[in-house]
Amino acid sequence: MRLIKLLVLFISIQVSAQQGGMWIPSLLQGMNENDMESLGSKLSAKDIYDVNNSSLKDAIGHFNGGCTSEVISKQGLLLTNHHCGYGQIQSHSSLENDYLKDGFWAKNLKDELPNNGLYVEFIVRIEDVTAQVLEGVTKDMTAKEKQAKTDGNSNRIQSATKKEEWQNTKIKSFFKGNQYFLFVTERFNDIRLVGAPPTSIGKFGSDTDNWVWPRHTGDFSLFRIYADKNNRPAEYSENNKPYKPKHFLPISLDGISEGDFTLVFGFPGTTQEYLPAVAIKEITEQLNPSNIAIREAALKVIDAKMKESDVIRIQYASKQARIANAWKKWIGENQGIKKSNAIEKKKAEEAAFTEALKTKNLESEYGHILPELEKQYETFAPVDVKRSNFVEIFVRTNELMSMMFRLSQLEAAATKGDDVFNEAKAATQDRIKSTLKNFNTEVDKGVFEAIMPFYTKDVDVSIYNKTAFTNLERALSVLEGTPTEVVEKLNNDAAYAYAKPFIIDFYTTIEPDFQEKNNSINTLETAYMKALMEVVPSERYYPDANSTLRVTYGQVRGYAPRDAVYYNPVSYLDGVMEKYIPGDYEFDVPQKLQDLYTSKDYGRYADANGKLPVCFLGTNHTTGGNSGSPAIDAEGNLIGLNFDRVWEGTMSDMNYDPEICRNIMVDVRYILFIVDKYAGAERLIKEMKLVHPKK
């Protein structure tokens, strides 16, 4: 619970092992090692992260900037979620080769499919550069001045960093700007699709089961990293060879039991564990409900159209999944915050913090922070909601309006010279081609009609019959000519003329107002974070997720979501068949999987009772970005693949509660079963290292 994070130390409660936390892998020595050992780990900190020797971190890749992946063979075979590779699987699909519906399995290296723009990035090393980044920063600086100073310092640090010519650097802020770390990275750009189960396995349960336990989803896909002749990152080439990794994960065939140690290693995206109560209240009572309503309206249109047509199903599969994922997550997050009484508990923590300020005579320095945050959120909330509504409608859910938003940036570039304009035009052309490749005018028009009333009473559906931007040839013709000619044609387009006033209002009124208020709040929250660490220095703080490499450890555990109900931590193939609905897009089951179930032909992948495990639960603290993260056992072997959280625990981004927050993982034995017995891809099984650590 959040109470464990701060109040525990005020009332001197000790725990044997802290549950929750996304820890920096280079800083695990000491208490984190002790925690892991008490939970059953046999791994040392150096087994997990070592700069000079091969370690687990060398097998963990940031998959396309949004998910995690792991290397599982000495030939660069890469495992991630089906939903992480969904866009690539979709891009290779057609009515003739429907890899979404039928799955895909490359028979050999030559059949593995390249993916333009897809990359995987590894961490070479991590360094604390806080002192260097904050050099020259003073208390009397404005937020803008501080940012300019830290940016300048960061640029100088990166320029002076020793690295190989093919490596990159980046500096990230932690603890709301109170700490900074440098990351040296290697990015591989030749990533090829190797295998993917059909959607009926990889996305079994679809929206109905999303964020819900028990799950029965084989959410995995396989890719391969290719490198040049020197085993270094390279752009796609037929001459590239499978990458030889510094480390790859052996795979355990021994399975899991309740209480087993689990370590999830990956790139969690964003958490907000140190928000004040007033912020959580604003998010759950104002921001989330407005976003939920918009996405729900869009999904009703998209879902209905996808059921009517296989062409639309393929076109909108990835887009529908993206929209639905956050929609359902926000609903669960709100319910979890309410169920756990998180806001009231946070208020109690803040009261304890305020009392501690008095005890330590720090009221004059920090006593203003919480009252000021309360006041500022009152004026920030309506601006935050308005801005979020704009982003939902003009960027995320309606493709015509999203194109108009991008085109407004092109118009702005027309005033900055030919070079800037031509670069912007090329990027815009690529974006339009990508959008219109999987675009249906009637679907998008239906979405527009459903969601625009959430933003304005001026809803003009006729623009779809007048605009050039529902047809690729006509859209690209608008972008031909000089900057002046392009801008003139743009402003004569019906859709652009409709959207432009809203976009101008966003840039001139909404966004500046949001940034001003948000910057002020961020400054206060940075001070609050600093105050927490100063007032209670013995507390073990972990930084919020920020898409950097993290470790979270826990155990295989079930949970009790409500009175008289207990969920076991493992699901089985029997549950797939119990949910089976012939012909249903969410719960259909391929005939071959039915046959394997009937014959109980599970090979070596069944458990001791002869049942085939599908998914399991852990107490690991995960979030978006941990999709595709490996679940690793006490000895460093792969036992599962993280892909989701339970609905009651989606609040963990703001309020991790060890009683009900659970992450959901595909059991690696189910993955191996699908690859081997279902797909017959024995060549892939042979290149993996299968082990029996429990024997």
mmCIF file with all atom_site columns, C-alpha atoms in Angstrom, residues 110-219:
data_model
loop_
_atom_site.group_PDB
_atom_site.id
_atom_site.type_symbol
_atom_site.label_atom_id
_atom_site.label_alt_id
_atom_site.label_comp_id
_atom_site.label_asym_id
_atom_site.label_entity_id
_atom_site.label_seq_id
_atom_site.pdbx_PDB_ins_code
_atom_site.Cartn_x
_atom_site.Cartn_y
_atom_site.Cartn_z
_atom_site.occupancy
_atom_site.B_iso_or_equiv
_atom_site.pdbx_formal_charge
_atom_site.auth_seq_id
_atom_site.auth_comp_id
_atom_site.auth_asym_id
_atom_site.auth_atom_id
_atom_site.pdbx_PDB_model_num
ATOM 1   C CA . LYS A 1 110 ? 15.732  -16.342 -45.329 1.00 0.00 ? 110 LYS A CA 1
ATOM 2   C CA . ASP A 1 111 ? 11.991  -16.335 -44.616 1.00 0.00 ? 111 ASP A CA 1
ATOM 3   C CA . GLU A 1 112 ? 12.305  -13.970 -41.658 1.00 0.00 ? 112 GLU A CA 1
ATOM 4   C CA . LEU A 1 113 ? 10.632  -10.671 -42.528 1.00 0.00 ? 113 LEU A CA 1
ATOM 5   C CA . PRO A 1 114 ? 12.361  -7.244  -42.216 1.00 0.00 ? 114 PRO A CA 1
ATOM 6   C CA . ASN A 1 115 ? 10.507  -4.387  -40.542 1.00 0.00 ? 115 ASN A CA 1
ATOM 7   C CA . ASN A 1 116 ? 11.240  -0.841  -41.604 1.00 0.00 ? 116 ASN A CA 1
ATOM 8   C CA . GLY A 1 117 ? 11.716  1.491   -38.642 1.00 0.00 ? 117 GLY A CA 1
ATOM 9   C CA . LEU A 1 118 ? 11.675  -1.219  -35.968 1.00 0.00 ? 118 LEU A CA 1
ATOM 10  C CA . TYR A 1 119 ? 14.583  -1.127  -33.519 1.00 0.00 ? 119 TYR A CA 1
ATOM 11  C CA . VAL A 1 120 ? 15.832  -2.717  -30.311 1.00 0.00 ? 120 VAL A CA 1
ATOM 12  C CA . GLU A 1 121 ? 18.097  -0.803  -27.917 1.00 0.00 ? 121 GLU A CA 1
ATOM 13  C CA . PHE A 1 122 ? 20.376  -2.246  -25.229 1.00 0.00 ? 122 PHE A CA 1
ATOM 14  C CA . ILE A 1 123 ? 21.927  -0.537  -22.210 1.00 0.00 ? 123 ILE A CA 1
ATOM 15  C CA . VAL A 1 124 ? 25.732  -0.689  -22.191 1.00 0.00 ? 124 VAL A CA 1
ATOM 16  C CA . ARG A 1 125 ? 26.212  1.135   -18.886 1.00 0.00 ? 125 ARG A CA 1
ATOM 17  C CA . ILE A 1 126 ? 24.552  3.519   -16.429 1.00 0.00 ? 126 ILE A CA 1
ATOM 18  C CA . GLU A 1 127 ? 26.298  6.364   -14.582 1.00 0.00 ? 127 GLU A CA 1
ATOM 19  C CA . ASP A 1 128 ? 25.082  8.764   -11.894 1.00 0.00 ? 128 ASP A CA 1
ATOM 20  C CA . VAL A 1 129 ? 25.781  12.278  -13.221 1.00 0.00 ? 129 VAL A CA 1
ATOM 21  C CA . THR A 1 130 ? 23.632  14.251  -10.780 1.00 0.00 ? 130 THR A CA 1
ATOM 22  C CA . ALA A 1 131 ? 26.400  16.534  -9.546  1.00 0.00 ? 131 ALA A CA 1
ATOM 23  C CA . GLN A 1 132 ? 27.532  17.419  -13.076 1.00 0.00 ? 132 GLN A CA 1
ATOM 24  C CA . VAL A 1 133 ? 24.008  18.062  -14.382 1.00 0.00 ? 133 VAL A CA 1
ATOM 25  C CA . LEU A 1 134 ? 23.047  20.268  -11.420 1.00 0.00 ? 134 LEU A CA 1
ATOM 26  C CA . GLU A 1 135 ? 26.312  22.204  -11.414 1.00 0.00 ? 135 GLU A CA 1
ATOM 27  C CA . GLY A 1 136 ? 25.509  25.917  -11.320 1.00 0.00 ? 136 GLY A CA 1
ATOM 28  C CA . VAL A 1 137 ? 21.812  25.385  -10.546 1.00 0.00 ? 137 VAL A CA 1
ATOM 29  C CA . THR A 1 138 ? 20.643  27.650  -7.709  1.00 0.00 ? 138 THR A CA 1
ATOM 30  C CA . LYS A 1 139 ? 17.477  27.901  -5.609  1.00 0.00 ? 139 LYS A CA 1
ATOM 31  C CA . ASP A 1 140 ? 16.557  31.326  -6.945  1.00 0.00 ? 140 ASP A CA 1
ATOM 32  C CA . MET A 1 141 ? 16.464  30.162  -10.583 1.00 0.00 ? 141 MET A CA 1
ATOM 33  C CA . THR A 1 142 ? 13.132  30.013  -12.374 1.00 0.00 ? 142 THR A CA 1
ATOM 34  C CA . ALA A 1 143 ? 12.019  26.647  -13.778 1.00 0.00 ? 143 ALA A CA 1
ATOM 35  C CA . LYS A 1 144 ? 12.954  27.837  -17.268 1.00 0.00 ? 144 LYS A CA 1
ATOM 36  C CA . GLU A 1 145 ? 16.419  28.954  -16.151 1.00 0.00 ? 145 GLU A CA 1
ATOM 37  C CA . LYS A 1 146 ? 17.032  25.688  -14.329 1.00 0.00 ? 146 LYS A CA 1
ATOM 38  C CA . GLN A 1 147 ? 15.972  23.697  -17.384 1.00 0.00 ? 147 GLN A CA 1
ATOM 39  C CA . ALA A 1 148 ? 18.304  25.683  -19.632 1.00 0.00 ? 148 ALA A CA 1
ATOM 40  C CA . LYS A 1 149 ? 21.180  25.125  -17.221 1.00 0.00 ? 149 LYS A CA 1
ATOM 41  C CA . THR A 1 150 ? 20.604  21.384  -16.826 1.00 0.00 ? 150 THR A CA 1
ATOM 42  C CA . ASP A 1 151 ? 20.136  20.971  -20.588 1.00 0.00 ? 151 ASP A CA 1
ATOM 43  C CA . GLY A 1 152 ? 23.433  22.724  -21.273 1.00 0.00 ? 152 GLY A CA 1
ATOM 44  C CA . ASN A 1 153 ? 25.230  20.648  -18.654 1.00 0.00 ? 153 ASN A CA 1
ATOM 45  C CA . SER A 1 154 ? 23.702  17.457  -20.024 1.00 0.00 ? 154 SER A CA 1
ATOM 46  C CA . ASN A 1 155 ? 24.825  18.233  -23.565 1.00 0.00 ? 155 ASN A CA 1
ATOM 47  C CA . ARG A 1 156 ? 28.387  18.829  -22.400 1.00 0.00 ? 156 ARG A CA 1
ATOM 48  C CA . ILE A 1 157 ? 28.415  15.600  -20.392 1.00 0.00 ? 157 ILE A CA 1
ATOM 49  C CA . GLN A 1 158 ? 27.193  13.566  -23.348 1.00 0.00 ? 158 GLN A CA 1
ATOM 50  C CA . SER A 1 159 ? 29.739  15.146  -25.682 1.00 0.00 ? 159 SER A CA 1
ATOM 51  C CA . ALA A 1 160 ? 32.543  14.232  -23.273 1.00 0.00 ? 160 ALA A CA 1
ATOM 52  C CA . THR A 1 161 ? 31.359  10.669  -22.618 1.00 0.00 ? 161 THR A CA 1
ATOM 53  C CA . LYS A 1 162 ? 33.702  7.941   -23.805 1.00 0.00 ? 162 LYS A CA 1
ATOM 54  C CA . LYS A 1 163 ? 31.896  5.451   -26.023 1.00 0.00 ? 163 LYS A CA 1
ATOM 55  C CA . GLU A 1 164 ? 32.231  3.492   -29.249 1.00 0.00 ? 164 GLU A CA 1
ATOM 56  C CA . GLU A 1 165 ? 31.311  5.290   -32.476 1.00 0.00 ? 165 GLU A CA 1
ATOM 57  C CA . TRP A 1 166 ? 28.189  3.144   -32.975 1.00 0.00 ? 166 TRP A CA 1
ATOM 58  C CA . GLN A 1 167 ? 26.924  3.808   -29.447 1.00 0.00 ? 167 GLN A CA 1
ATOM 59  C CA . ASN A 1 168 ? 24.624  6.587   -28.235 1.00 0.00 ? 168 ASN A CA 1
ATOM 60  C CA . THR A 1 169 ? 24.034  8.449   -24.988 1.00 0.00 ? 169 THR A CA 1
ATOM 61  C CA . LYS A 1 170 ? 21.106  9.991   -23.173 1.00 0.00 ? 170 LYS A CA 1
ATOM 62  C CA . ILE A 1 171 ? 20.578  11.561  -19.763 1.00 0.00 ? 171 ILE A CA 1
ATOM 63  C CA . LYS A 1 172 ? 17.340  11.060  -17.885 1.00 0.00 ? 172 LYS A CA 1
ATOM 64  C CA . SER A 1 173 ? 15.896  12.823  -14.874 1.00 0.00 ? 173 SER A CA 1
ATOM 65  C CA . PHE A 1 174 ? 14.878  10.856  -11.751 1.00 0.00 ? 174 PHE A CA 1
ATOM 66  C CA . PHE A 1 175 ? 12.971  11.758  -8.593  1.00 0.00 ? 175 PHE A CA 1
ATOM 67  C CA . LYS A 1 176 ? 11.334  14.711  -10.376 1.00 0.00 ? 176 LYS A CA 1
ATOM 68  C CA . GLY A 1 177 ? 14.636  16.359  -11.280 1.00 0.00 ? 177 GLY A CA 1
ATOM 69  C CA . ASN A 1 178 ? 16.509  15.646  -8.058  1.00 0.00 ? 178 ASN A CA 1
ATOM 70  C CA . GLN A 1 179 ? 18.781  13.013  -9.612  1.00 0.00 ? 179 GLN A CA 1
ATOM 71  C CA . TYR A 1 180 ? 20.190  12.330  -13.123 1.00 0.00 ? 180 TYR A CA 1
ATOM 72  C CA . PHE A 1 181 ? 21.661  9.256   -14.801 1.00 0.00 ? 181 PHE A CA 1
ATOM 73  C CA . LEU A 1 182 ? 23.599  8.861   -18.040 1.00 0.00 ? 182 LEU A CA 1
ATOM 74  C CA . PHE A 1 183 ? 22.830  5.850   -20.262 1.00 0.00 ? 183 PHE A CA 1
ATOM 75  C CA . VAL A 1 184 ? 25.193  4.564   -22.941 1.00 0.00 ? 184 VAL A CA 1
ATOM 76  C CA . THR A 1 185 ? 23.191  2.528   -25.455 1.00 0.00 ? 185 THR A CA 1
ATOM 77  C CA . GLU A 1 186 ? 23.418  0.400   -28.585 1.00 0.00 ? 186 GLU A CA 1
ATOM 78  C CA . ARG A 1 187 ? 20.528  0.448   -31.073 1.00 0.00 ? 187 ARG A CA 1
ATOM 79  C CA . PHE A 1 188 ? 19.954  -2.332  -33.616 1.00 0.00 ? 188 PHE A CA 1
ATOM 80  C CA . ASN A 1 189 ? 17.809  -1.390  -36.623 1.00 0.00 ? 189 ASN A CA 1
ATOM 81  C CA . ASP A 1 190 ? 17.625  -4.678  -38.535 1.00 0.00 ? 190 ASP A CA 1
ATOM 82  C CA . ILE A 1 191 ? 14.924  -6.575  -36.655 1.00 0.00 ? 191 ILE A CA 1
ATOM 83  C CA . ARG A 1 192 ? 13.055  -9.343  -38.489 1.00 0.00 ? 192 ARG A CA 1
ATOM 84  C CA . LEU A 1 193 ? 9.794   -11.100 -37.729 1.00 0.00 ? 193 LEU A CA 1
ATOM 85  C CA . VAL A 1 194 ? 10.385  -14.799 -37.011 1.00 0.00 ? 194 VAL A CA 1
ATOM 86  C CA . GLY A 1 195 ? 7.130   -16.113 -35.617 1.00 0.00 ? 195 GLY A CA 1
ATOM 87  C CA . ALA A 1 196 ? 3.742   -15.143 -34.239 1.00 0.00 ? 196 ALA A CA 1
ATOM 88  C CA . PRO A 1 197 ? 0.757   -17.210 -33.181 1.00 0.00 ? 197 PRO A CA 1
ATOM 89  C CA . PRO A 1 198 ? -2.655  -16.415 -34.653 1.00 0.00 ? 198 PRO A CA 1
ATOM 90  C CA . THR A 1 199 ? -4.620  -13.668 -32.947 1.00 0.00 ? 199 THR A CA 1
ATOM 91  C CA . SER A 1 200 ? -6.933  -16.341 -31.553 1.00 0.00 ? 200 SER A CA 1
ATOM 92  C CA . ILE A 1 201 ? -3.970  -17.389 -29.373 1.00 0.00 ? 201 ILE A CA 1
ATOM 93  C CA . GLY A 1 202 ? -1.878  -14.217 -29.146 1.00 0.00 ? 202 GLY A CA 1
ATOM 94  C CA . LYS A 1 203 ? -4.878  -12.043 -28.330 1.00 0.00 ? 203 LYS A CA 1
ATOM 95  C CA . PHE A 1 204 ? -7.264  -14.657 -26.928 1.00 0.00 ? 204 PHE A CA 1
ATOM 96  C CA . GLY A 1 205 ? -9.903  -12.905 -24.843 1.00 0.00 ? 205 GLY A CA 1
ATOM 97  C CA . SER A 1 206 ? -9.222  -9.580  -26.575 1.00 0.00 ? 206 SER A CA 1
ATOM 98  C CA . ASP A 1 207 ? -10.997 -6.637  -24.923 1.00 0.00 ? 207 ASP A CA 1
ATOM 99  C CA . THR A 1 208 ? -13.210 -8.728  -22.643 1.00 0.00 ? 208 THR A CA 1
ATOM 100 C CA . ASP A 1 209 ? -10.257 -10.350 -20.867 1.00 0.00 ? 209 ASP A CA 1
ATOM 101 C CA . ASN A 1 210 ? -7.889  -7.378  -21.131 1.00 0.00 ? 210 ASN A CA 1
ATOM 102 C CA . TRP A 1 211 ? -6.684  -6.343  -17.629 1.00 0.00 ? 211 TRP A CA 1
ATOM 103 C CA . VAL A 1 212 ? -8.669  -9.258  -16.140 1.00 0.00 ? 212 VAL A CA 1
ATOM 104 C CA . TRP A 1 213 ? -7.706  -12.453 -14.310 1.00 0.00 ? 213 TRP A CA 1
ATOM 105 C CA . PRO A 1 214 ? -7.858  -15.313 -15.066 1.00 0.00 ? 214 PRO A CA 1
ATOM 106 C CA . ARG A 1 215 ? -6.142  -14.785 -18.423 1.00 0.00 ? 215 ARG A CA 1
ATOM 107 C CA . HIS A 1 216 ? -5.556  -17.443 -21.064 1.00 0.00 ? 216 HIS A CA 1
ATOM 108 C CA . THR A 1 217 ? -3.635  -15.434 -23.639 1.00 0.00 ? 217 THR A CA 1
ATOM 109 C CA . GLY A 1 218 ? -0.508  -16.589 -25.481 1.00 0.00 ? 218 GLY A CA 1
ATOM 110 C CA . ASP A 1 219 ? 0.666   -12.998 -25.827 1.00 0.00 ? 219 ASP A CA 1
#
